[in-house]
Coordinates of C-alpha atoms in Angstrom, one line a residue:
X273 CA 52.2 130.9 117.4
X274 CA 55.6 129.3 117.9
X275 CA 57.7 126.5 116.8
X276 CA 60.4 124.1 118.2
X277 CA 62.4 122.5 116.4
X278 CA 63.9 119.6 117.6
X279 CA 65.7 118.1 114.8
X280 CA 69.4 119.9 113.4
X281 CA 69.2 117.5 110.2
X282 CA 66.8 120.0 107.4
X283 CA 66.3 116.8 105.6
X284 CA 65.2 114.6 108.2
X285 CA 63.0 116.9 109.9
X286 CA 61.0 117.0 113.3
X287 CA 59.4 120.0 114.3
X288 CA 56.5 121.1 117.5
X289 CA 54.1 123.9 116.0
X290 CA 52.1 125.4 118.4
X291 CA 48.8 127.0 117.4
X292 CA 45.6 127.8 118.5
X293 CA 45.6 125.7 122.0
X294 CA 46.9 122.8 119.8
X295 CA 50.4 121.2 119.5
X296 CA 51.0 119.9 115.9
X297 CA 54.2 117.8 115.6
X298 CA 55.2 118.1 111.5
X299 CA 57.6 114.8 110.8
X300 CA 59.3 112.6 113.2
X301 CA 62.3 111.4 111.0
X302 CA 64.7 108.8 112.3
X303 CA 68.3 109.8 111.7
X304 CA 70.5 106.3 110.9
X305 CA 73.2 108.4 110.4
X306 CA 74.7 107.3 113.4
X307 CA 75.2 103.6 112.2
X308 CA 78.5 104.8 110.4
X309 CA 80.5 104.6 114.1
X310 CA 79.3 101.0 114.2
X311 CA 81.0 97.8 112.4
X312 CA 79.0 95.8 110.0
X313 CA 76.8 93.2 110.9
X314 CA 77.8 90.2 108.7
X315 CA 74.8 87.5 108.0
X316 CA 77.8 85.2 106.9
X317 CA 80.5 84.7 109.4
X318 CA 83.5 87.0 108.6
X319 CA 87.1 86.0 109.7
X320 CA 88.0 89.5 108.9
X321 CA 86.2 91.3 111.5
X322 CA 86.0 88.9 114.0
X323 CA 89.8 88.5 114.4
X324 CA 89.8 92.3 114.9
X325 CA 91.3 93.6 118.6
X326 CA 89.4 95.6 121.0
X327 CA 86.7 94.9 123.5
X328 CA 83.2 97.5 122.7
X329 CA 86.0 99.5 120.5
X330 CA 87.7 98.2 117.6
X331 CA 90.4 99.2 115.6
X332 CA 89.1 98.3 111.5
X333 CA 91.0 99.6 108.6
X334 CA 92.6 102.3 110.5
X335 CA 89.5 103.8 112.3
X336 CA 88.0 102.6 115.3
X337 CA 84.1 101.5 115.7
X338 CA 82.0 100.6 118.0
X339 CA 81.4 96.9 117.6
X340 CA 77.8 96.6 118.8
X341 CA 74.3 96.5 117.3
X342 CA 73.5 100.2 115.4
X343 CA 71.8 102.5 117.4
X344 CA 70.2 105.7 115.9
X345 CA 70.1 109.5 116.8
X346 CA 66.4 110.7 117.9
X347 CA 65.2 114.3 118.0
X348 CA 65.4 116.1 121.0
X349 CA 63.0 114.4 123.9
X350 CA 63.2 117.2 125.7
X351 CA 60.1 118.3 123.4
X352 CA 58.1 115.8 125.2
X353 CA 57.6 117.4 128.7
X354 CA 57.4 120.7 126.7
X355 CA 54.1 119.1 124.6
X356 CA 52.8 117.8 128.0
X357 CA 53.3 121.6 129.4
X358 CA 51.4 123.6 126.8
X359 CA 48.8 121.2 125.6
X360 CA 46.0 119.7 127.4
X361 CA 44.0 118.6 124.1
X362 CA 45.8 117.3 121.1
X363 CA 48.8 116.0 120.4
X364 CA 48.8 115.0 116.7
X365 CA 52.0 113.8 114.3
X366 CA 51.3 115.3 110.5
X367 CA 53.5 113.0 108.3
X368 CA 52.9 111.5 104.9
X369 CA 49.1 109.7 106.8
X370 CA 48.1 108.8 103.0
X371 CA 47.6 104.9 102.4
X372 CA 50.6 103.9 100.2
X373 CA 53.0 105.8 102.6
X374 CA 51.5 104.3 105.4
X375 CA 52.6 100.3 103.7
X376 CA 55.7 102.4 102.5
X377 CA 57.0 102.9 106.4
X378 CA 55.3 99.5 107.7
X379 CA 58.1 97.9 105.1
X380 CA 60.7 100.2 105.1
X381 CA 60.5 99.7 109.6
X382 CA 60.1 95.9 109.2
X383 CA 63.0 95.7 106.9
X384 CA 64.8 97.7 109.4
X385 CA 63.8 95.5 112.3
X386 CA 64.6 92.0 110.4
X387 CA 68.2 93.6 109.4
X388 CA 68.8 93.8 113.2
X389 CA 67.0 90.9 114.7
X390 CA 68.6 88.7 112.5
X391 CA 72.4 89.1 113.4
X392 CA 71.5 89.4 117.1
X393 CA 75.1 90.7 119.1
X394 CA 75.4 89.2 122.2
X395 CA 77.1 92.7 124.1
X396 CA 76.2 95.8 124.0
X397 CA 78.2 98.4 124.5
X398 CA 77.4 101.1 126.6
X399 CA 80.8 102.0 128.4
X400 CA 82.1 104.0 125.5
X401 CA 79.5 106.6 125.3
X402 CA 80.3 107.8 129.1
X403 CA 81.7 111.4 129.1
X404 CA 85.0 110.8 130.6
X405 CA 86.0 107.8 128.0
X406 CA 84.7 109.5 124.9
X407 CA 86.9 112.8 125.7
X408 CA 89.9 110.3 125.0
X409 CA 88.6 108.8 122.1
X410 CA 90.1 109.3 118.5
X411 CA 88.1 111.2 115.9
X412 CA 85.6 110.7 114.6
X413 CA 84.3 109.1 117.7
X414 CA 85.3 112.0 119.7
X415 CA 83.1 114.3 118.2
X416 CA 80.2 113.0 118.3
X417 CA 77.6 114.8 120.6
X418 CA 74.5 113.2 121.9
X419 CA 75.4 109.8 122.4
X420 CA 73.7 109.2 125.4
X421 CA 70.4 109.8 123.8
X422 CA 71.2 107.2 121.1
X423 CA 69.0 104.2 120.8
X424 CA 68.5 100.7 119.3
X425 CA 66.1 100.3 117.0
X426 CA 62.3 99.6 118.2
X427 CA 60.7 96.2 117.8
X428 CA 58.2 94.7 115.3
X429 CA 55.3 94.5 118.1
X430 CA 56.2 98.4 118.5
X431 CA 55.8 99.2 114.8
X432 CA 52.8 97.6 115.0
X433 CA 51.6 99.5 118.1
X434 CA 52.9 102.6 116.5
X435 CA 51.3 102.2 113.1
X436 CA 47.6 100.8 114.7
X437 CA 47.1 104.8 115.5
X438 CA 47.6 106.2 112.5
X439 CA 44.4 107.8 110.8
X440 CA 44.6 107.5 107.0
X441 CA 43.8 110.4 104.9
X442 CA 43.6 110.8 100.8
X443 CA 44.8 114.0 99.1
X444 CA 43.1 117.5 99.0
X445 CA 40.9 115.4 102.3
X446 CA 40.5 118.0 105.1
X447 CA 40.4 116.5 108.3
X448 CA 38.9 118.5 111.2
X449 CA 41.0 118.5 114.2
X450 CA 38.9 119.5 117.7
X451 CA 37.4 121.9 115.7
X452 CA 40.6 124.3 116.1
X453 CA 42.2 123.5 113.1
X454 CA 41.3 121.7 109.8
X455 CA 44.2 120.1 108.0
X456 CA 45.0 118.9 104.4
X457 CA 47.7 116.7 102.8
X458 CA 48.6 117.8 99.6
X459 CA 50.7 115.8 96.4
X460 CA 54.8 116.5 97.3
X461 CA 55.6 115.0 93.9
X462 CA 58.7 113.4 95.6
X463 CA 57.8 109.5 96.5
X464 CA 54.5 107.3 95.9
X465 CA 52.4 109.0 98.5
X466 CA 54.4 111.8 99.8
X467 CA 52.8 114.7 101.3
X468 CA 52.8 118.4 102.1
X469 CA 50.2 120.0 104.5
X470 CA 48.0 123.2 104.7
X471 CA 47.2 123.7 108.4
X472 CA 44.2 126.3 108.4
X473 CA 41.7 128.2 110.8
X474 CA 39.0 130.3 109.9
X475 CA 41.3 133.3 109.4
X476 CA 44.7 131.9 108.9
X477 CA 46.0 129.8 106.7
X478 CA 49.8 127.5 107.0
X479 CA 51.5 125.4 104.8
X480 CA 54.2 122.7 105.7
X481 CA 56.4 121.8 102.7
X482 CA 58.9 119.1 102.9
X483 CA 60.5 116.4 100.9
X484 CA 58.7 117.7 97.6
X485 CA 59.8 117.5 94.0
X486 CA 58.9 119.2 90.6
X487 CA 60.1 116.7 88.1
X488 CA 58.2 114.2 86.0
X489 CA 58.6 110.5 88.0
X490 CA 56.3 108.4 88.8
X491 CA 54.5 110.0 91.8
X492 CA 51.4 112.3 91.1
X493 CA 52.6 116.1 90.7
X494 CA 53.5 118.2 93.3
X495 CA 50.2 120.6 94.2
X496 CA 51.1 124.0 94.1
X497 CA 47.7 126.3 93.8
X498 CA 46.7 125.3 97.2
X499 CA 49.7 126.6 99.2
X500 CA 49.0 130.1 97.4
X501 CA 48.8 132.7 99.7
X502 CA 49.8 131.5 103.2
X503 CA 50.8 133.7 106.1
X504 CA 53.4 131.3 107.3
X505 CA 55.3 128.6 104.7
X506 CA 57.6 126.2 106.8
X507 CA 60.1 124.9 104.6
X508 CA 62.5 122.0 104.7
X509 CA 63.4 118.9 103.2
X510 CA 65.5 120.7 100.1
X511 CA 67.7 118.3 98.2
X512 CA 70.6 117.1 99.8
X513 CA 73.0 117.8 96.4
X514 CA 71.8 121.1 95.2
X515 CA 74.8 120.8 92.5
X516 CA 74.0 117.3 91.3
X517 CA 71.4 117.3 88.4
X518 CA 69.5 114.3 89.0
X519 CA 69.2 113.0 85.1
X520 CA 72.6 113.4 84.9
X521 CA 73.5 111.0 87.8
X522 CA 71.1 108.3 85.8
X523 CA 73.3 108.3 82.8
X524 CA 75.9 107.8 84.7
X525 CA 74.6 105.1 87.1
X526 CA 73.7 103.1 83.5
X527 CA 77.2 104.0 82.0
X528 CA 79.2 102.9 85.0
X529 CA 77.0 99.7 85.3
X530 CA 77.4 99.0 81.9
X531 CA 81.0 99.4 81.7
X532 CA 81.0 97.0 84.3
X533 CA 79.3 94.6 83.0
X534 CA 80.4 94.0 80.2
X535 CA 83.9 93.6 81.1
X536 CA 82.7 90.7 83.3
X537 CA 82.6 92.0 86.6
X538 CA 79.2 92.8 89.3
X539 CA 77.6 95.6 90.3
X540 CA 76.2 96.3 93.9
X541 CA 73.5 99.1 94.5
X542 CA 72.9 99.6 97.4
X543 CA 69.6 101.2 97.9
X544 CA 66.7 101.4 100.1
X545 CA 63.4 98.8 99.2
X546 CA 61.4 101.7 97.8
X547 CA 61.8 104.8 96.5
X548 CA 64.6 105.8 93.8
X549 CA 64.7 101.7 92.7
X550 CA 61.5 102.0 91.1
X551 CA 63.0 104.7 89.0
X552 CA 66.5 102.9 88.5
X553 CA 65.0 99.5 87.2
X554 CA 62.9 101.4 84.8
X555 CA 66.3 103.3 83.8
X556 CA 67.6 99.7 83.4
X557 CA 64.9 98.7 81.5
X558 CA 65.2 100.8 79.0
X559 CA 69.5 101.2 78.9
X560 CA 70.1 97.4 78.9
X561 CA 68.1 96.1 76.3
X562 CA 69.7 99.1 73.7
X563 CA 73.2 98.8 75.2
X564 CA 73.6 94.4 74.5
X565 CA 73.0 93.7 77.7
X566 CA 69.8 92.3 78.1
X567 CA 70.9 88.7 79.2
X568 CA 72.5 90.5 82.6
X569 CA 70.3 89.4 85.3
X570 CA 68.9 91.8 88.3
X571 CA 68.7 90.5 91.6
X572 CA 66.9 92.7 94.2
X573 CA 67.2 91.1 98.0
X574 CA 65.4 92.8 100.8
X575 CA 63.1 91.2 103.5
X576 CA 60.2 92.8 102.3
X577 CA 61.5 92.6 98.6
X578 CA 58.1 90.8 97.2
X579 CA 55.7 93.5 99.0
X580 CA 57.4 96.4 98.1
X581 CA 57.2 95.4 94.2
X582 CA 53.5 94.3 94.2
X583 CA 52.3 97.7 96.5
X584 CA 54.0 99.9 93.9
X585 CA 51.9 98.2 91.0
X586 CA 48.4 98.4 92.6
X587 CA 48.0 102.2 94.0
X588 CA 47.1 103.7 91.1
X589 CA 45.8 106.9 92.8
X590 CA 49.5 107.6 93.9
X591 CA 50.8 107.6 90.3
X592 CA 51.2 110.1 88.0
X593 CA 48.9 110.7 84.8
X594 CA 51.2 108.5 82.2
X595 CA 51.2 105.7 84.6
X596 CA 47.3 105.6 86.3
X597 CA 46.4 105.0 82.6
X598 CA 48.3 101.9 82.2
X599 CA 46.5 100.5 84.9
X600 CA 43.0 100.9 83.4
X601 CA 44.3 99.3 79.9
X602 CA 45.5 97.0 82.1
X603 CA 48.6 96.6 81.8
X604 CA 51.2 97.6 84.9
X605 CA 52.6 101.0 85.8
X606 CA 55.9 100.2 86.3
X607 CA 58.2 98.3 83.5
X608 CA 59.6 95.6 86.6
X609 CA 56.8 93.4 86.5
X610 CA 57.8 92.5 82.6
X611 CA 61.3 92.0 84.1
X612 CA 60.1 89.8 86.8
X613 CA 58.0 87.8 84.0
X614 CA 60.9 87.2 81.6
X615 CA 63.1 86.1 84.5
X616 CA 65.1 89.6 84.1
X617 CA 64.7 90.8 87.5
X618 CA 64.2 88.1 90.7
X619 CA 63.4 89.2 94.2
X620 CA 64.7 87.7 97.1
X621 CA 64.3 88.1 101.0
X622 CA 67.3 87.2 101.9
X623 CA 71.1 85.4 100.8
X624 CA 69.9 82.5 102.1
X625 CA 67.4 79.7 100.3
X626 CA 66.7 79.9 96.7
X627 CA 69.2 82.6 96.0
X628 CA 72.2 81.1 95.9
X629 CA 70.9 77.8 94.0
X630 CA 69.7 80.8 91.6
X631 CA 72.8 83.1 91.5
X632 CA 74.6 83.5 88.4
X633 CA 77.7 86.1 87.7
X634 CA 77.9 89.4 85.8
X635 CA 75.2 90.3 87.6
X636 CA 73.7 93.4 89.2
X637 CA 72.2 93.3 93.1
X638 CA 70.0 95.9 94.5
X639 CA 70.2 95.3 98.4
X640 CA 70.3 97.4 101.6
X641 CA 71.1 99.0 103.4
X642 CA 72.7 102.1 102.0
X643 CA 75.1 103.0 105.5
X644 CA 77.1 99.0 104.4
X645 CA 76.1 98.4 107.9
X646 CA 73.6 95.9 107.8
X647 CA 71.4 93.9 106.0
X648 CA 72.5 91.7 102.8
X649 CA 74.9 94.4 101.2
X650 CA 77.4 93.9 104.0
X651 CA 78.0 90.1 102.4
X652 CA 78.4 91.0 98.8
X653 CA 81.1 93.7 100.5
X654 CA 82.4 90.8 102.1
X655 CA 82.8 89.0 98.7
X656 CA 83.0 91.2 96.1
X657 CA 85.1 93.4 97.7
X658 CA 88.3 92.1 96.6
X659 CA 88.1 92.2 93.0
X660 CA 88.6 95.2 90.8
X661 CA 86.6 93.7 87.6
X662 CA 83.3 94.7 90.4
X663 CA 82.0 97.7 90.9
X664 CA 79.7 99.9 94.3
X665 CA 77.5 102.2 93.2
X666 CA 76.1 104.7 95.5
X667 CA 73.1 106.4 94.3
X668 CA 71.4 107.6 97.8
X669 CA 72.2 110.5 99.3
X670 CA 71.8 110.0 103.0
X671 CA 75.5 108.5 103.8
X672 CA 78.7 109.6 102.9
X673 CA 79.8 106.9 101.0
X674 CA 83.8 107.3 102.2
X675 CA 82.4 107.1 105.5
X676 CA 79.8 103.9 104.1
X677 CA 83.2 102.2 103.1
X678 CA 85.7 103.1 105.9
X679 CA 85.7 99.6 107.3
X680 CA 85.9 98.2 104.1
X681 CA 89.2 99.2 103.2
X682 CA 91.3 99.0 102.0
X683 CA 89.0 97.4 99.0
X684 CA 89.9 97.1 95.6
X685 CA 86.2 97.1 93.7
X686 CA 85.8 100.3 91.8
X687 CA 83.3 102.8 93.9
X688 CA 81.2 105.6 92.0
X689 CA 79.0 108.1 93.5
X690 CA 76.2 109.1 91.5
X691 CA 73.7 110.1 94.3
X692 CA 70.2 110.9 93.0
X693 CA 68.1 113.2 94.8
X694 CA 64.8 114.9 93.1
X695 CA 64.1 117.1 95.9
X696 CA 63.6 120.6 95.4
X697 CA 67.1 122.9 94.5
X698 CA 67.4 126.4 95.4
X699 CA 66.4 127.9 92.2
X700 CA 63.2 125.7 91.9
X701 CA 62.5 126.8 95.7
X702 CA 62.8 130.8 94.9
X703 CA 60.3 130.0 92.0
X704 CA 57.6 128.3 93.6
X705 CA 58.3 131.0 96.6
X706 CA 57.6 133.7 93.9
X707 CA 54.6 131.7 92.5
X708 CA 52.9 130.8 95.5
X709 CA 54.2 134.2 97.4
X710 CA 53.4 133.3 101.7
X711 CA 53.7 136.4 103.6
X712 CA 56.6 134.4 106.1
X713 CA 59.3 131.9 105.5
X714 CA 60.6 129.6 107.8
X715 CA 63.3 128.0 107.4
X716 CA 66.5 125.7 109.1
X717 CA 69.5 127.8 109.7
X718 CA 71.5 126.0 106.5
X719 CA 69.3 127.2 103.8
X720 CA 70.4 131.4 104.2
X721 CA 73.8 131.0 103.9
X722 CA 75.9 129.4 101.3
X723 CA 77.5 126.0 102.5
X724 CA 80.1 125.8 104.1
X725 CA 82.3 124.7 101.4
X726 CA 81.4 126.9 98.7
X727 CA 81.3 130.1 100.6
X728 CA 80.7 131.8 97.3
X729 CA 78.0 130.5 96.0
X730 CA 75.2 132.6 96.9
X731 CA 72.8 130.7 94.9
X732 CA 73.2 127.8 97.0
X733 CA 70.9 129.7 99.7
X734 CA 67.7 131.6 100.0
X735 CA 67.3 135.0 99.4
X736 CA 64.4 136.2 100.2
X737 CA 62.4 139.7 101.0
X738 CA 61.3 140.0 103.8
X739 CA 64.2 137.5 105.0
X740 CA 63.1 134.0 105.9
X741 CA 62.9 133.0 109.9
X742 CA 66.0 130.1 110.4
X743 CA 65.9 127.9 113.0
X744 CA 68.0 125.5 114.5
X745 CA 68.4 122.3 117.0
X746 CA 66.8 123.1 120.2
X747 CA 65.5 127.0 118.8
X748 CA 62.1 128.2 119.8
X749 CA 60.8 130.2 117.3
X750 CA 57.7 133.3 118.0
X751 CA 56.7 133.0 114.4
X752 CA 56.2 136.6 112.6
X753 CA 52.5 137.0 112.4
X754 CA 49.7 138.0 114.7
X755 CA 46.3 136.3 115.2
X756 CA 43.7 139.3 114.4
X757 CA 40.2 137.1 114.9
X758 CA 38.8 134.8 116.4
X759 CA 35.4 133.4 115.7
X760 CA 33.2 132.5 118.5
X761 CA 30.0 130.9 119.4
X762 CA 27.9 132.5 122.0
X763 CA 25.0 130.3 123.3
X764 CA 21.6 132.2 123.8
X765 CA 21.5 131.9 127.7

């Protein structure tokens, strides 16, 4: 048995298992981390960045960027010829194939697709990425490796092509695969539909955890009994902010926003069209109303805005306990279709249209996208940008927000950082590890050793006995445990 890994990112994971004349891929995440070395794309034309010097380069607030459409970092291809080499039968992608994650990523890609097709650029610059200019280039730019492997984003008709093979599976479904392996997506407790996977033969038995969370949101819980007793547990996806406690970033999202507020000024979130915002609008829900501040309106503008408010409300089997109730009273799940009825929160595709005739100030807008360097938060930078009364708050982790608003600068609207991130910690880890006890560990290379930063903190890493097996980018990995049976079918002639 062996794996490949062929992402370096442990929270945006892609990695090859290779078992029993089978190749399993487990995730394929896109990393659009890479979209910081690029400039905005403004939907409103912006004399700022358009006066700036440079041909594909550009010097912007004392940094240079790349001014041409985003492009994103991919896992290693090299993986590719490697699947063709060793398997001749399957080639199967085991990511979050349940029905709600499946709408989840259609909107979360088209989003992505109208963000770029709608601020077309008319070059594109490819001169800066050869080997010979980078070498000269200023930092950060210099650094960067892998840039010839960087791509633009795929189309709508590929999403589509993409998405038409995916087979749909419910939790705790097995789902035989050649009759080598039988697989099983299990409750990850982190997002509506998120899954972790058992992978299992008739003598052994792995499980595949990433992206999972214990605490009480609105997801079903994460499934633990299942993954008991496994003789390999791949782990990744661990939170992002192991020192950030996630309730305490809430009350201060609602405190910051209020302060805000109420001295007049905005508040920009950017965020992504699913996920965390479900949990922040109910957080607002509840603060507003008890703080004086119900009159504020919400605006939430994304392309896909409508959808990803309506699919939330109507997949009740997703839902935790508390909130699959509701739905059989009826009344809905989540507190934003009351806001939406009273006129409280308004959704919007884009800036354009019925927005503006509808905009009122204080407000509060939940746009993307969370890198500032694309989609409808790029114009309220542009606008809001230059007051101090208005305030950025950054609640995903993915981006490093100094990074998010280096082209910004310099800007004189209060930023706060109050990323959330429910993921599994390192203590929560070692405690499901010790309930669920798999005879192997693997792991990315990060989780044993304390970061980077805090060299001291040993808690900040796992420590485990036996130790777990790390991998890194590009690692090939025998994993630590033999195949003793086999069971075969011998025909009478």
């Amino acid at each position: 048995m062996k794996l490949y890994c062929l992402s370096g990112h442990p929270t945006l994971p892609c990695n090859v298992l290779k078992f029993k004349s089978t190749t399993i891929m487990l995730d394929c995440a896109l990393d659009t981390t890479a979209a910081l070395y690029f400039l905005p794309l403004p939907l409103v034309h912006s004399p700022r960045l358009s006066k700036l010097p440079g041909w594909e380069l550009k010097e912007c607030s004392g940094r240079v960027f790349v001014d041409s459409q985003p492009e994103f970092s991919l896992p290693e291809r090299a993986a590719g010829s490697l699947q063709h080499r060793c398997d001749p039968h399957l080639k199967l992608s085991l990511h979050d194939g349940t029905p709600l994650h499946h709408r989840t990523y259609r909107l979360l890609m088209e989003e992505l697709v109208t963000f770029m097709e709608r601020v077309p650029k008319a070059h594109a610059a490819s001169s800066w990425k050869n080997k010979e200019i980078q070498r000269l280039l200023p930092g950060p730019l210099k650094e960067v490796v892998d840039v010839c492997n960087w791509k633009k984003c795929y189309t709508l008709q590929e999403v589509n092509s993409a998405l038409s093979k995916v087979q749909l599976v419910g939790y705790s479904q097995k789902v035989e695969l050649f009759g080598a392996v039988q697989v099983t997506p299990l409750s990850s407790g982190y997002s509506l539909g998120s899954s972790n996977w058992i992978i299992q033969s008739h003598h052994e038995k792995i499980s595949y955890i990433s992206g999972s969370s214990l605490l009480t949101t609105h997801p079903q819980p994460m499934e633990q009994s299942s993954l008991k007793n496994s003789d390999v547990l791949i782990l990744t996806g661990l939170t992002q902010i192991p020192t950030a406690n996630p309730d305490g970033m809430l009350g201060e999202f609602c405190s910051n926003l209020a302060m805000t507020v109420r001295a007049g000024g905005n508040v920009l979130v950017p965020c992504y069209s699913s996920g965390v915002v479900y949990d922040l609008l109910e957080c607002l829900y509840q603060f507003m109303d008890s703080a004086n501040l119900g009159t504020t309106p919400f605006y939430f503008i994304s392309p896909v805005a409508n959808s990803s408010l309506e699919f939330s409300q109507i997949f009740a089997e997703w839902l935790c306990q508390n909130k699959q109730s509701k739905v059989y009273l009826p009344e809905p799940p989540f507190p934003h279709a009351e806001l939406i009825q009273t006129n409280k929160l308004k959704h919007y595709p884009s800036i354009h249209g019925d927005f503006s005739s509808d905009f009122r100030q204080p407000c509060v807008v939940f746009t993307g996208h969370p890198s500032l360097r694309f989609g409808d938060v790029v114009h309220f930078m542009e606008l809001w940008g230059k007051s101090s009364l208005n305030t950025i708050i950054f609640t995903e982790p993915d981006f490093s927000y100094l990074d998010a608003l280096a082209p910004y600068q310099p800007l004189a609207m209060k930023c706060v950082y109050c990323p959330i991130d429910t993921r599994l910690n390192f203590h929560q880890v070692s405690k499901l590890l010790k309930d669920i006890q798999p005879l192997n560990v693997v792991c990315p290379e990060p989780y044993t050793q304390p970061p980077l930063a805090q060299p001291h903190r040993s808690d900040l890493m796992l420590e485990l006995q036996p130790p777990p097996v790390s991998y890194r980018r590009c690692s090939v990995i025998p994993l630590p445990f033999r195949r003793r049976y086999e069971r075969v079918q011998l025909l009478p002639e």
